[in-house]
């Protein structure tokens, strides 16, 4: 069943004193205007944080920032998270390049399946941030879907049925796919392609073994309940086989990523976007072969989902 969010979620802008919020879609997302991220005041930051939790994904245009600025803006939200895939740039180990060169014709790219960041960790990141430097003339958009709204739109009976379930998340499928179809390279997926079942180290094995989290997750700040599930890493429900889990997993993921619950960002150079990784999923599009895309990512530590 396709649903429409009207009346179930209010994505209108709050009346802020120090920033301006301009909603992007009915379901989620907002552009924040009137700020320079390299010189942010405390009242501006506190309204930005409020806007992030309200709109789930926020973005800023025309921000001239360097690694140090992205690092200090990120640290205002909390310490850096463990990042599952990437490695940082020189001097800034937590500012992680996500780059696809014009001549990289790869079958999959980092983030190209619907996912929440690193749910296979015991404590997945709370917030993720991406800064665009080189952007294709068309393509390369990112899409998000609102997991709070997805939960809200389920029937009371379905909410009752899924309430006790826990989801087992694993990096295993991604590793296997990378080994099968990706060329070895110094990129997040290219590095996975270079591993083998015999040489896997303990850090990667921990991510393949994964973690189990409640399917219905409560946001520690807003108290909102959301569907904590995705297409990329959710393997099965705890205590059930993959075959038993698949029909309900597929239904819930399809329900979550329906267009009515999404917003889509067209990147420009110097756009910075951040999202509340606890309560939305996202997907990067691999539709820009022949063009370069250069982004820098940071992630902020979260808590054990409950
Ligand atoms: C990600 O999944 O964090 C990357 C998203 C993107 O490159 O648009």
PDB file of C-alpha atoms in Angstrom, residues 100 109 136 138-141 264 284-291 293:
ATOM      1  CA  UNK A 100      34.768   8.399  -7.391  1.00  0.00           C
ATOM      2  CA  UNK A 109      29.653   2.624  -5.092  1.00  0.00           C
ATOM      3  CA  UNK A 136      28.994  15.816 -11.318  1.00  0.00           C
ATOM      4  CA  UNK A 138      24.099  15.867 -13.218  1.00  0.00           C
ATOM      5  CA  UNK A 139      23.526  12.688 -11.200  1.00  0.00           C
ATOM      6  CA  UNK A 140      25.214  11.715  -7.942  1.00  0.00           C
ATOM      7  CA  UNK A 141      22.239  12.791  -5.793  1.00  0.00           C
ATOM      8  CA  UNK A 264      16.345  14.012  -2.437  1.00  0.00           C
ATOM      9  CA  UNK A 284      23.772   7.340  -2.970  1.00  0.00           C
ATOM     10  CA  UNK A 285      23.139   7.112  -6.714  1.00  0.00           C
ATOM     11  CA  UNK A 286      25.766   5.521  -8.982  1.00  0.00           C
ATOM     12  CA  UNK A 287      24.561   7.309 -12.133  1.00  0.00           C
ATOM     13  CA  UNK A 288      27.459   9.603 -13.045  1.00  0.00           C
ATOM     14  CA  UNK A 289      30.108   7.485 -14.817  1.00  0.00           C
ATOM     15  CA  UNK A 290      32.437   9.797 -16.711  1.00  0.00           C
ATOM     16  CA  UNK A 291      32.285  12.494 -14.025  1.00  0.00           C
ATOM     17  CA  UNK A 293      32.555  13.180  -7.389  1.00  0.00           C
TER      18      UNK A 293
END
